[in-house]
PDB file of C-alpha atoms in Angstrom:
ATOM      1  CA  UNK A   1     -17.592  46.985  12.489  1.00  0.00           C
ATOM      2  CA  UNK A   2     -20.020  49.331  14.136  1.00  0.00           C
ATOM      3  CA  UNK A   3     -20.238  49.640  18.212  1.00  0.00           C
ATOM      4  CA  UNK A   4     -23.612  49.740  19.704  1.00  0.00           C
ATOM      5  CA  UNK A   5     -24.815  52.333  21.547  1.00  0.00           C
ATOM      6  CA  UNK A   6     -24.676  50.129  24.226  1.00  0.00           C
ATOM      7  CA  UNK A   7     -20.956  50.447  23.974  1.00  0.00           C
ATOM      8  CA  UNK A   8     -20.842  54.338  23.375  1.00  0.00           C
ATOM      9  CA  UNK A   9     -23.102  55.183  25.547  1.00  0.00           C
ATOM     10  CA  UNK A  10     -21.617  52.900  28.938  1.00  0.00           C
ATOM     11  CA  UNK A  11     -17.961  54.708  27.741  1.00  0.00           C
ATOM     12  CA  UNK A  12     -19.910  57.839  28.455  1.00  0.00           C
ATOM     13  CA  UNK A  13     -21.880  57.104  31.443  1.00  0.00           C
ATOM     14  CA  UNK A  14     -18.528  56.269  32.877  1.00  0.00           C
ATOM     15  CA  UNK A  15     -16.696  58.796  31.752  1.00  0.00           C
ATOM     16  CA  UNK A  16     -19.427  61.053  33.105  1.00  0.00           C
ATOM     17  CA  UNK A  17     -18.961  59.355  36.894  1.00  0.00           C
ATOM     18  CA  UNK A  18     -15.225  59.488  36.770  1.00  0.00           C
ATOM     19  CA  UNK A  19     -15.376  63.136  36.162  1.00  0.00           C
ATOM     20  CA  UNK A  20     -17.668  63.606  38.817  1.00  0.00           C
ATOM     21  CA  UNK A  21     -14.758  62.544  41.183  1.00  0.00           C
ATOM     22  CA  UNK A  22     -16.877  61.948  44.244  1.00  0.00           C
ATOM     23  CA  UNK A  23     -17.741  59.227  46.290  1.00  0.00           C
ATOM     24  CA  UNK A  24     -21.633  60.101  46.645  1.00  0.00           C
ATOM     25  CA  UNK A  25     -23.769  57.930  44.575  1.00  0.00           C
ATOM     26  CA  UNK A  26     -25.117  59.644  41.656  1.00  0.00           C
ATOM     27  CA  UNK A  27     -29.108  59.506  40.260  1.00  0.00           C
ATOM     28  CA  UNK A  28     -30.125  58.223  37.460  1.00  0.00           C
ATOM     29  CA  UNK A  29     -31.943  61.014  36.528  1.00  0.00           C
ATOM     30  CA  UNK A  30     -29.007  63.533  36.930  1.00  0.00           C
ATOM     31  CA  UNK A  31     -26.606  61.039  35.006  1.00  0.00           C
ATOM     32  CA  UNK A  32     -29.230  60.984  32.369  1.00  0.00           C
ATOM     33  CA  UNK A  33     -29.333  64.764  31.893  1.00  0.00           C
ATOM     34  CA  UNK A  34     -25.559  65.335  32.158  1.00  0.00           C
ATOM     35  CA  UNK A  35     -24.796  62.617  29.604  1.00  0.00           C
ATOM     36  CA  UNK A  36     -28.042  62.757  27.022  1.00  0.00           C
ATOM     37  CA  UNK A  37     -28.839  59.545  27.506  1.00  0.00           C
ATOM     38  CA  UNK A  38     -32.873  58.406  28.410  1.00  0.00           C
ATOM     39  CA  UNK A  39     -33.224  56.785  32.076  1.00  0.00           C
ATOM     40  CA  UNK A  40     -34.539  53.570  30.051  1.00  0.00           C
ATOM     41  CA  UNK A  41     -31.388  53.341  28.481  1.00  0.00           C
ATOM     42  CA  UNK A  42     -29.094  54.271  31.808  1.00  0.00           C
ATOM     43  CA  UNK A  43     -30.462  51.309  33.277  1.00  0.00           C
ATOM     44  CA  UNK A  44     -30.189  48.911  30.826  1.00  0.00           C
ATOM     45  CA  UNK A  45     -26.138  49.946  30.616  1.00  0.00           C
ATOM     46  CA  UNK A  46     -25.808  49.755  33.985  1.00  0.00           C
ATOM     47  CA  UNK A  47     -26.673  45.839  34.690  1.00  0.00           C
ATOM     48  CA  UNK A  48     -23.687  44.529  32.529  1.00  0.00           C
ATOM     49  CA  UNK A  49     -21.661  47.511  33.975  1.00  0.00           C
ATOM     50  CA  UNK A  50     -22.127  46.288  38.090  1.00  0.00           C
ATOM     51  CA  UNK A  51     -22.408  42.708  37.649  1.00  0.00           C
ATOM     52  CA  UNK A  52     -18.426  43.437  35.783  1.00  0.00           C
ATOM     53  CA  UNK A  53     -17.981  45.562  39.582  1.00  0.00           C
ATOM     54  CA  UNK A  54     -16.994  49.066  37.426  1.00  0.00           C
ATOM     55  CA  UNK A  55     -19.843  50.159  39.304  1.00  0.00           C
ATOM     56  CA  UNK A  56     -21.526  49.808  42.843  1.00  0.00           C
ATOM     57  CA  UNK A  57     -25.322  51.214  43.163  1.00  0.00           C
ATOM     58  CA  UNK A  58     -26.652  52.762  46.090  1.00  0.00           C
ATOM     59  CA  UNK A  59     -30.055  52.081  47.268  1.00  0.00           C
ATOM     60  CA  UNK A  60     -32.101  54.066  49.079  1.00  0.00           C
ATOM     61  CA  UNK A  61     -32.704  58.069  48.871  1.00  0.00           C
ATOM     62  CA  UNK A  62     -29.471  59.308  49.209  1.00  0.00           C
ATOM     63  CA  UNK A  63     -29.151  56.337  46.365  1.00  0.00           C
ATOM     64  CA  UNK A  64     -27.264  55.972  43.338  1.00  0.00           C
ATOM     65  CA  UNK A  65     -24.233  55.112  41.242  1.00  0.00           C
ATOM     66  CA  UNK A  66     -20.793  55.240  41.948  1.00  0.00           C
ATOM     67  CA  UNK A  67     -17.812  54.045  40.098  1.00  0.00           C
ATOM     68  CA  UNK A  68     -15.658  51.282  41.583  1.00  0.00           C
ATOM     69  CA  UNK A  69     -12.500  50.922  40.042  1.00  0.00           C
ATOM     70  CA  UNK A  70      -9.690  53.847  39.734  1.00  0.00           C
ATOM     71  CA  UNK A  71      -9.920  55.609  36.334  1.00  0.00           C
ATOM     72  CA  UNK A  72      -6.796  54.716  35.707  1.00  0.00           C
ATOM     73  CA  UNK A  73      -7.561  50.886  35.357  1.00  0.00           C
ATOM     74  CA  UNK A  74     -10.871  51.235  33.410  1.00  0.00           C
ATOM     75  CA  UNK A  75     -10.220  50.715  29.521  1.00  0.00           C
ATOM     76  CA  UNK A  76     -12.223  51.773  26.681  1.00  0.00           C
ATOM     77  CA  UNK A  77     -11.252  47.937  25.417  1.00  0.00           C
ATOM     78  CA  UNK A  78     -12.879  46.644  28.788  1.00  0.00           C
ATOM     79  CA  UNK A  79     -16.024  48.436  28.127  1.00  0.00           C
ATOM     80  CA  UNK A  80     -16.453  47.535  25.075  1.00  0.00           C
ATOM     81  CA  UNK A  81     -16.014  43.527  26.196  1.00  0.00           C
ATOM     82  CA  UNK A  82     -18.448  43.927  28.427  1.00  0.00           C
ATOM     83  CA  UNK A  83     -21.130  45.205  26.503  1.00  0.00           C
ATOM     84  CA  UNK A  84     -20.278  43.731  23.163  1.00  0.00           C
ATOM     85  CA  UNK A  85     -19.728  40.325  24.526  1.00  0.00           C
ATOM     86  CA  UNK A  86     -16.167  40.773  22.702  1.00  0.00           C
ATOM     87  CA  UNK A  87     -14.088  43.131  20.031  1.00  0.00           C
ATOM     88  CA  UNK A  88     -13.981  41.485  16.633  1.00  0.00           C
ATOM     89  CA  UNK A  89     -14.784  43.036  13.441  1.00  0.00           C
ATOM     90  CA  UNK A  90     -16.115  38.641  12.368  1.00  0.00           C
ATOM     91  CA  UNK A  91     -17.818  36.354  14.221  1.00  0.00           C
ATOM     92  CA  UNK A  92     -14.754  33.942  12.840  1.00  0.00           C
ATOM     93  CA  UNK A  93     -12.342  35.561  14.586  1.00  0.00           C
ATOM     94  CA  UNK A  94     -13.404  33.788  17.538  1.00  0.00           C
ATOM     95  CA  UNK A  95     -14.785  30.542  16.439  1.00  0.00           C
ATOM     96  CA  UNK A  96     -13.274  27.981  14.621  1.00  0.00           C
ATOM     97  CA  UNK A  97     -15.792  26.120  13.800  1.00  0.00           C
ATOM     98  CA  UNK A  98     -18.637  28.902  12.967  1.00  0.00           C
ATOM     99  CA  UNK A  99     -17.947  28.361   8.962  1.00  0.00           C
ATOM    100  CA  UNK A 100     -16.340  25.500   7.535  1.00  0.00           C
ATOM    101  CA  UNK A 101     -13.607  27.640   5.618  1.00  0.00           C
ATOM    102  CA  UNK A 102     -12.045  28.899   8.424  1.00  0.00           C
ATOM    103  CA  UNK A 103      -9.305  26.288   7.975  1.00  0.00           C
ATOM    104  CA  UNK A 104      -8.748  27.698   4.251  1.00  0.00           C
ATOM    105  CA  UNK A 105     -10.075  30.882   4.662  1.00  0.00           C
ATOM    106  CA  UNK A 106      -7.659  33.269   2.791  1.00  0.00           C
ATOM    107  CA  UNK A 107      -9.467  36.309   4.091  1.00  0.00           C
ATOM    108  CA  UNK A 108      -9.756  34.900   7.586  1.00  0.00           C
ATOM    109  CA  UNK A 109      -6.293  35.800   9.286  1.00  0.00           C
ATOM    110  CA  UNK A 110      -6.777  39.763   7.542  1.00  0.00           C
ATOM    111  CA  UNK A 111      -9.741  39.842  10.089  1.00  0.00           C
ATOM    112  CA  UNK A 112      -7.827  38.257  13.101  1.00  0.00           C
ATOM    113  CA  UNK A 113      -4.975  40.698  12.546  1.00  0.00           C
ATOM    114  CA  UNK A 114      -7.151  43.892  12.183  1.00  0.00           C
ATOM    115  CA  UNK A 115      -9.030  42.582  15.478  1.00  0.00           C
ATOM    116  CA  UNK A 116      -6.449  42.042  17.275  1.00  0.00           C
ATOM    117  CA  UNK A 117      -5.121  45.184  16.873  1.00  0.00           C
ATOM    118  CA  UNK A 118      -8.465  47.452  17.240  1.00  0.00           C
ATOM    119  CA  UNK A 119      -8.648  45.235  20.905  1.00  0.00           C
ATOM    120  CA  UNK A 120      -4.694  46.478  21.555  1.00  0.00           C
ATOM    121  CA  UNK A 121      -5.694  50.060  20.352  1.00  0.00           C
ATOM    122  CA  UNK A 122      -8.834  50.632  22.840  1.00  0.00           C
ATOM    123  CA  UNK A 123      -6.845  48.899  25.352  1.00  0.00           C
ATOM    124  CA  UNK A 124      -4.261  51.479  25.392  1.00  0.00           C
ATOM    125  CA  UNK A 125      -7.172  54.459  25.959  1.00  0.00           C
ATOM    126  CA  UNK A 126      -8.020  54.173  29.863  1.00  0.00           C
ATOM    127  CA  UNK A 127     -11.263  56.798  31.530  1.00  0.00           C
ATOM    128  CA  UNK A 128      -8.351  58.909  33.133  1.00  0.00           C
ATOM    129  CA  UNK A 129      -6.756  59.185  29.550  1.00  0.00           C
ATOM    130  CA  UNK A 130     -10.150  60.930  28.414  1.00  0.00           C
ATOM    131  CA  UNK A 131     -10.989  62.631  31.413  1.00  0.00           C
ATOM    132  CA  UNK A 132      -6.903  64.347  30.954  1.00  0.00           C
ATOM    133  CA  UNK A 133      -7.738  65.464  27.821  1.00  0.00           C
ATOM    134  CA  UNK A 134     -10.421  64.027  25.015  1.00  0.00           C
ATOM    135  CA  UNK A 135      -9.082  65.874  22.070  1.00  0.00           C
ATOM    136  CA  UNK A 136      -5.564  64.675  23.442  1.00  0.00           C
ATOM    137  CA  UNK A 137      -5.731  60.863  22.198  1.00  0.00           C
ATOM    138  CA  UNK A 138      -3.377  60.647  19.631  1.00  0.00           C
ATOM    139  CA  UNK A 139      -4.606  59.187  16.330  1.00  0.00           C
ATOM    140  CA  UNK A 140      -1.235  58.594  14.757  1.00  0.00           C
ATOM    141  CA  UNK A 141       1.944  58.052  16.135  1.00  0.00           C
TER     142      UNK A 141
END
């Protein structure tokens, strides 16, 4: 499985506003230079990302984007549902009836298991986590 940019680069753009730790709405343009990532782009992420309330915008010029939930609460796993519509490594993970081996699949419950626990795994790693210390999530336990 490969995450979209989409994915990688809404992780950052939030990551980027909880560091911020401010309640004034923040440009596009300045999250777009502190983060890397092209306006175009910025806007695109951040439709899925309000309409899910992680974010509120700000119209207006004193406008912007600010993010709504506590750190804390915001997981990598939730981000990546939102903009990935899900976290499977198959499409038959999901849906039963999407091939007609599923019921014998011998394969099939490998890719459940492994899903299940990438979803448990990005779950576990909330914004504040990074924000504490990137280089701090553990890899192994």
């Amino acid at each position: 499985m490969k995450l979209s940019a989409r994915s990688r680069y809404a992780t950052r753009l939030l990551l980027d506003l909880a560091l911020r730790e401010t309640d004034s709405p923040q440009r596009t343009t300045i999250l777009s230079e502190s983060t890397g990532i092209t306006v175009q782009f910025i806007e695109q992420i951040l439709r899925p990302l309000k309409k899910a309330e992680l974010i509120t915008s700000v119209r207006g010029a004193a406008g912007g984007h600010i993010l709504n939930q506590d750190p804390a609460k915001i997981t990598v796993g939730e981000i990546v549902r939102i903009m990935e519509g899900g976290i499977s490594l198959t499409d038959c993970v999901t849906d039963d009836g999407l091939c007609k081996r599923s019921p014998i699949c011998l394969t099939r419950k490998v890719w459940q298991r492994a899903s299940r626990v990438l979803e448990q795994e990005l779950d576990s790693i909330t914004l504040a986590d990074l924000m504490k210390d990137p280089d701090g999530i553990k890899l192994d336990d």
